[in-house]
Each structure stands twice: as C-alpha cells, then as structure tokens.
Tab-separated table of C-alpha atoms in Angstrom:
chain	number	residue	atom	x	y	z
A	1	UNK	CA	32.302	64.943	-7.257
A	2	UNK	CA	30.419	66.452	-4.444
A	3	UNK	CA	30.285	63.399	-1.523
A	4	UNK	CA	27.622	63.081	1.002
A	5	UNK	CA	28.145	60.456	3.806
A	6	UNK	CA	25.747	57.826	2.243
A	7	UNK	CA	27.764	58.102	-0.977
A	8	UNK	CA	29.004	54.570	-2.070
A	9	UNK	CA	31.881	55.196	-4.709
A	10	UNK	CA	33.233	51.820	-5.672
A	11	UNK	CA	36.587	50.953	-7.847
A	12	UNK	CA	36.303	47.510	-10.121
A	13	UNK	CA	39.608	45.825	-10.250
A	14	UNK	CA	41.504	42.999	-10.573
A	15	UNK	CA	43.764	43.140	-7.475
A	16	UNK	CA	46.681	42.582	-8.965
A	17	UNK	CA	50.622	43.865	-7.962
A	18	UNK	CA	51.015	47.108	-9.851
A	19	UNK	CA	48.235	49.590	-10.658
A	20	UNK	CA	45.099	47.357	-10.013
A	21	UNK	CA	46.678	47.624	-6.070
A	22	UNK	CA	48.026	51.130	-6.512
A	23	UNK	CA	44.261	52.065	-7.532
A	24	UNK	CA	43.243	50.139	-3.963
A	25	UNK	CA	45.426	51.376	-1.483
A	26	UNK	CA	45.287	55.130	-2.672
A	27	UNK	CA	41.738	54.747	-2.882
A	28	UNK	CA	41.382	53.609	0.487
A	29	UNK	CA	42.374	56.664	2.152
A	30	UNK	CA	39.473	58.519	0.120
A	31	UNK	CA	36.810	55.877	1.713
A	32	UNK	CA	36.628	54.316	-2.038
A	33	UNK	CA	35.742	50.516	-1.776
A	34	UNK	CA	37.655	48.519	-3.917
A	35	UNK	CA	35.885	44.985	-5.183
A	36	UNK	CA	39.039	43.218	-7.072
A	37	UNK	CA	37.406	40.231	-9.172
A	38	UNK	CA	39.230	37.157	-9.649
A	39	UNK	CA	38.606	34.091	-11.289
A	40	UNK	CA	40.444	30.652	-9.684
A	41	UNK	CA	43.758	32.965	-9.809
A	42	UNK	CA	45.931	31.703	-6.643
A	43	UNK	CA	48.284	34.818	-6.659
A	44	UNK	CA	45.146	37.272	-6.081
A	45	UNK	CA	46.443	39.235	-2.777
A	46	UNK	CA	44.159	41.517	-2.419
A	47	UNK	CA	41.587	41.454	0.856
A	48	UNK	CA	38.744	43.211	-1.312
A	49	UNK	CA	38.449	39.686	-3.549
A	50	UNK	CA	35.533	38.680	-5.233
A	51	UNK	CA	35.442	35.445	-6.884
A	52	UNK	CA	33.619	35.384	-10.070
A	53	UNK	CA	31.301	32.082	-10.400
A	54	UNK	CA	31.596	29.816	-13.653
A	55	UNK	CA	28.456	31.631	-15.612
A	56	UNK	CA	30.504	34.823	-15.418
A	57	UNK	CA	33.453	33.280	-15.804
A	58	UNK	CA	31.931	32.263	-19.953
A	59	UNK	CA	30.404	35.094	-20.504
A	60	UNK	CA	33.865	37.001	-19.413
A	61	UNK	CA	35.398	34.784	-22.105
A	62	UNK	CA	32.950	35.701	-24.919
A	63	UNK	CA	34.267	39.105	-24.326
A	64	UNK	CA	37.709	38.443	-24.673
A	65	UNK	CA	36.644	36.650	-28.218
A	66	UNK	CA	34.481	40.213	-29.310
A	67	UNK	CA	37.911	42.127	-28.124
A	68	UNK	CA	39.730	40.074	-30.120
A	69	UNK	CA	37.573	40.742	-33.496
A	70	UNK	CA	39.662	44.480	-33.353
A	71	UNK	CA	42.464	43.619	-31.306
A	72	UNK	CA	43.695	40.541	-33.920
A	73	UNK	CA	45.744	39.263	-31.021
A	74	UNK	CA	46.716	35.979	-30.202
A	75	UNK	CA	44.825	34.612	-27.187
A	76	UNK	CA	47.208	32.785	-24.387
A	77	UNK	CA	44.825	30.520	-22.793
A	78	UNK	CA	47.294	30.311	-19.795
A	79	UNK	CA	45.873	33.663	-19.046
A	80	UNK	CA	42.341	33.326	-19.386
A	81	UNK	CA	41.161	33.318	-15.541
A	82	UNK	CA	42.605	36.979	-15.928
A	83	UNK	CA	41.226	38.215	-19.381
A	84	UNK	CA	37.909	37.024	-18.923
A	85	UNK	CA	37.684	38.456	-14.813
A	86	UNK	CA	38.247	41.745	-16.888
A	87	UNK	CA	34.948	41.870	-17.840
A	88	UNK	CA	33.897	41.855	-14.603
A	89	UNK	CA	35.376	45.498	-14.225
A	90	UNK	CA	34.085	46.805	-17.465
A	91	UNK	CA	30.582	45.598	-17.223
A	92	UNK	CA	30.279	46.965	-13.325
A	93	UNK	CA	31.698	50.212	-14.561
A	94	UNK	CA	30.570	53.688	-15.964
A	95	UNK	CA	34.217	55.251	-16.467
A	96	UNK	CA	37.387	53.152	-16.740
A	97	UNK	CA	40.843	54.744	-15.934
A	98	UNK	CA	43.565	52.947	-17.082
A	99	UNK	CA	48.108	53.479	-16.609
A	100	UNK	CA	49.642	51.228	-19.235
A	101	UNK	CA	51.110	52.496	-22.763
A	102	UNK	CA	49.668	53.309	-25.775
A	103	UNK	CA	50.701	51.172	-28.698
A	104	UNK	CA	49.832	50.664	-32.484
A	105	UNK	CA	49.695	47.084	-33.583
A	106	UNK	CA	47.161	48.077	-36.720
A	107	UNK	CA	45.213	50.031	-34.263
A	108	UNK	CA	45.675	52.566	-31.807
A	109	UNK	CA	45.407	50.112	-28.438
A	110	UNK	CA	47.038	49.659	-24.889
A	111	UNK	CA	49.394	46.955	-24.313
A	112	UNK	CA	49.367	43.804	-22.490
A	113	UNK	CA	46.049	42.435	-20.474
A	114	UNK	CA	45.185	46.005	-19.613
A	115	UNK	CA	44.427	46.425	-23.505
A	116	UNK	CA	42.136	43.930	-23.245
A	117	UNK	CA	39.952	44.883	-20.677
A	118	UNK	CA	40.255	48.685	-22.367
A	119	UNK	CA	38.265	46.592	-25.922
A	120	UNK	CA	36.130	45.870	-23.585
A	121	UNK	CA	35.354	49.042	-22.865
A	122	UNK	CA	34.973	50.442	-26.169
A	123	UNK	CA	32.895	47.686	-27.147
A	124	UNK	CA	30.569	48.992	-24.901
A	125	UNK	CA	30.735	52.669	-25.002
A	126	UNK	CA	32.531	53.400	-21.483
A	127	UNK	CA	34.081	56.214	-20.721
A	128	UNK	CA	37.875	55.771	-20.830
A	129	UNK	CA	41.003	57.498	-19.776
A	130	UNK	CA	44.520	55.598	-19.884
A	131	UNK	CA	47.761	57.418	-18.527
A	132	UNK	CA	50.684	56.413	-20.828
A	133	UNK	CA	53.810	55.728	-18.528
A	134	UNK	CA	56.139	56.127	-21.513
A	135	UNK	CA	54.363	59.717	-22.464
A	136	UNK	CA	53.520	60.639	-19.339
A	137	UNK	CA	50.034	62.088	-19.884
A	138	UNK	CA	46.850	61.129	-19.363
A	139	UNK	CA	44.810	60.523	-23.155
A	140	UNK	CA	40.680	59.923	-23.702
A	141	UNK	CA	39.514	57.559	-25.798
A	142	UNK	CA	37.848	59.243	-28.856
A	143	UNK	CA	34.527	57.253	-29.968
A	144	UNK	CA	34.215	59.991	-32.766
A	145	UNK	CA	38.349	59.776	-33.814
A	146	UNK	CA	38.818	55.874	-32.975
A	147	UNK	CA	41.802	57.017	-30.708
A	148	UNK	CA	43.001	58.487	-27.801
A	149	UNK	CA	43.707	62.066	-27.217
A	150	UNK	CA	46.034	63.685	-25.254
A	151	UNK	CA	44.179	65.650	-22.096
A	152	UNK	CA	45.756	68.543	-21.172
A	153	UNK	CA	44.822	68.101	-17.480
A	154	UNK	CA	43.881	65.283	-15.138
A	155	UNK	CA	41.018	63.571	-16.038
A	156	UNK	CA	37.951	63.542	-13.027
A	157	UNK	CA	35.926	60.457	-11.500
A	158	UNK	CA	32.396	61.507	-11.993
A	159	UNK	CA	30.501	58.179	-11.544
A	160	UNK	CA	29.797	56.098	-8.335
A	161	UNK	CA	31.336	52.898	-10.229
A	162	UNK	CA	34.776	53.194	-11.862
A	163	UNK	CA	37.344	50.767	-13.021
A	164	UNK	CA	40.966	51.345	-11.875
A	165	UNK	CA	42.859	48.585	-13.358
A	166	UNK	CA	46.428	49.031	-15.347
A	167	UNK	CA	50.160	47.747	-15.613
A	168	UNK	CA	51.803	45.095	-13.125
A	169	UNK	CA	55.110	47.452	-14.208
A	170	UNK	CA	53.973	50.619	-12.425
A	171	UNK	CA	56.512	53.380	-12.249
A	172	UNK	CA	56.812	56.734	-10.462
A	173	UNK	CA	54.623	58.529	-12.680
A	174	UNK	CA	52.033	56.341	-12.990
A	175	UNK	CA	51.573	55.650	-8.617
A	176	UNK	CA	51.766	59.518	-9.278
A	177	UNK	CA	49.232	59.858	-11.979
A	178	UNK	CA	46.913	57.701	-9.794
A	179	UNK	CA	47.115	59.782	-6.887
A	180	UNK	CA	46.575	63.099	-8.943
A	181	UNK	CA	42.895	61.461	-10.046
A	182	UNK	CA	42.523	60.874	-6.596
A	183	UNK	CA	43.114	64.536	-5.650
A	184	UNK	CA	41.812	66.006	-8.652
A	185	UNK	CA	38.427	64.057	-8.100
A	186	UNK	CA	37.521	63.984	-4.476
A	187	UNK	CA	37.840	65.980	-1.364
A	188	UNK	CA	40.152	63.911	1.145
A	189	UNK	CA	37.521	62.350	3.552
C-alpha cells in the first residue's frame, strides 16, 4: 500500500496477551494505530482501549448467536464481554488477518474465540486471512470453496481498516508471521 503522510491505517483488536498485542506493538513501529475494544474486561492491558457502550455491547451478542447458527458451538457465557467485543473488530474492518489453527469440528473453522470473531467475518463477506501456527502458512478464506486455502506467499494489507486479532498462545512463527505482513505490506515509516 502506497502511504502518504495523511494516511490513517488503523488495526481493530481486542488487546489481548498474545497476537491481538503482537498485532499492536509491531504495528506501532509502522505508525499503524491500534483501537483494542473491550467490553467491562478488567485484564484489558492495552493503552489503545476502547470501551464498547451497552447498545454495542447487544448487538455484539446477536452476532455471536448468527456465528453460532454454523459454528454449532456451545456458548460460555463467562466469556461473553470478549465474544461479543469481537464484533467490534469485524464490523470496523475491511480485511481481517487472523494466527490461530485451523480445525474441523463439522466445518472447516479456527479454534477458540478467534473462530468466533473469524464467523463473524464470513457472515459478512470480509476479507480473511488466518496463519495456522500448527501448519505454518498463511490460508484465505474461500467464499466460492467454503474453506480456506493455502497462500503460497504472505498475504498484503490493502485497506485503511484491518483487524489483527488471533491466539493468546502465540509462538515463534506466528510473532514471525505477523511481522512478515507487516513487511510485506508497508514501507517502514
């Protein structure tokens, strides 16, 4: 993406330990703003918070019911604040890049609250890239397949809003795989 010095390129998040503050830090250093949405969560570290109000807060959880229509998942209301903040990344976002694993429970999905927020995404026709820690590659979400494919190269942020959210567990590879979109997309500023 070709940068002028009145372009605004902001990463939606959730600002929490592992890829979500990965995404934040690396991004920093590129002059990305990071706006990590929270929702009454008291472990939140991040100094980029934004604190969702109530309204958002219910509609966030009507999205976490439509992601459950495909996911079939049981919802753990303990963890609501977090699942329904999601949408707060999705909605704000043109492009959502993702580092979690790729599972199939009855669908091809990604694991944990990540794969939530990811629903989300194809529920509403974002563009989405998740690097798989476990296969190391970066895949694309395949509206036309109803999967992910394997990319053969690093994926590119093209849009001025992007969600960077993923895996508390972050390995190597993935702080790795984050910093390669990083490079891959923008000119070091």
């Amino acid at each position: 993406m070709k940068r002028t010095t009145k372009t605004i390129i902001i990463c939606h998040s959730g600002g929490a330990i592992g890829a979500d503050t990965v995404f934040e830090t690396i991004g920093e250093s590129y002059g990305i703003i990071t706006l990590a949405y929270s929702y009454k969560t008291l472990e939140h570290q991040s100094k980029n918070k934004i604190e969702i109000n109530e309204e958002s807060f219910l509609v966030g959880v009507a999205k976490v019911h439509l992601a459950n229509k495909t996911l079939q998942r049981k919802i753990n209301y303990i963890y609501i604040n977090l699942l329904a903040r999601n949408w707060q990344q999705i909605k704000n976002s043109d492009q959502v890049f993702a580092v979690s694993k790729i599972i199939f429970k009855n669908i091809e999905c990604v694991s944990g609250g990540t794969g939530w927020a990811i629903q989300m995404a194809i529920d509403h026709q974002k563009e989405i890239f998740v690097f798989d820690q476990i296969q190391d590659a970066w895949f694309e979400w395949s509206y036309s397949d109803s999967k992910f494919c394997i990319l053969e190269s690093c994926p590119k942020i093209t849009s001025l809003n992007f969600a960077g959210i993923g895996i508390r567990k972050i390995t190597i590879n993935g702080i790795n795989a984050i910093e390669d979109l990083y490079i891959n997309s923008f000119n070091k500023v």
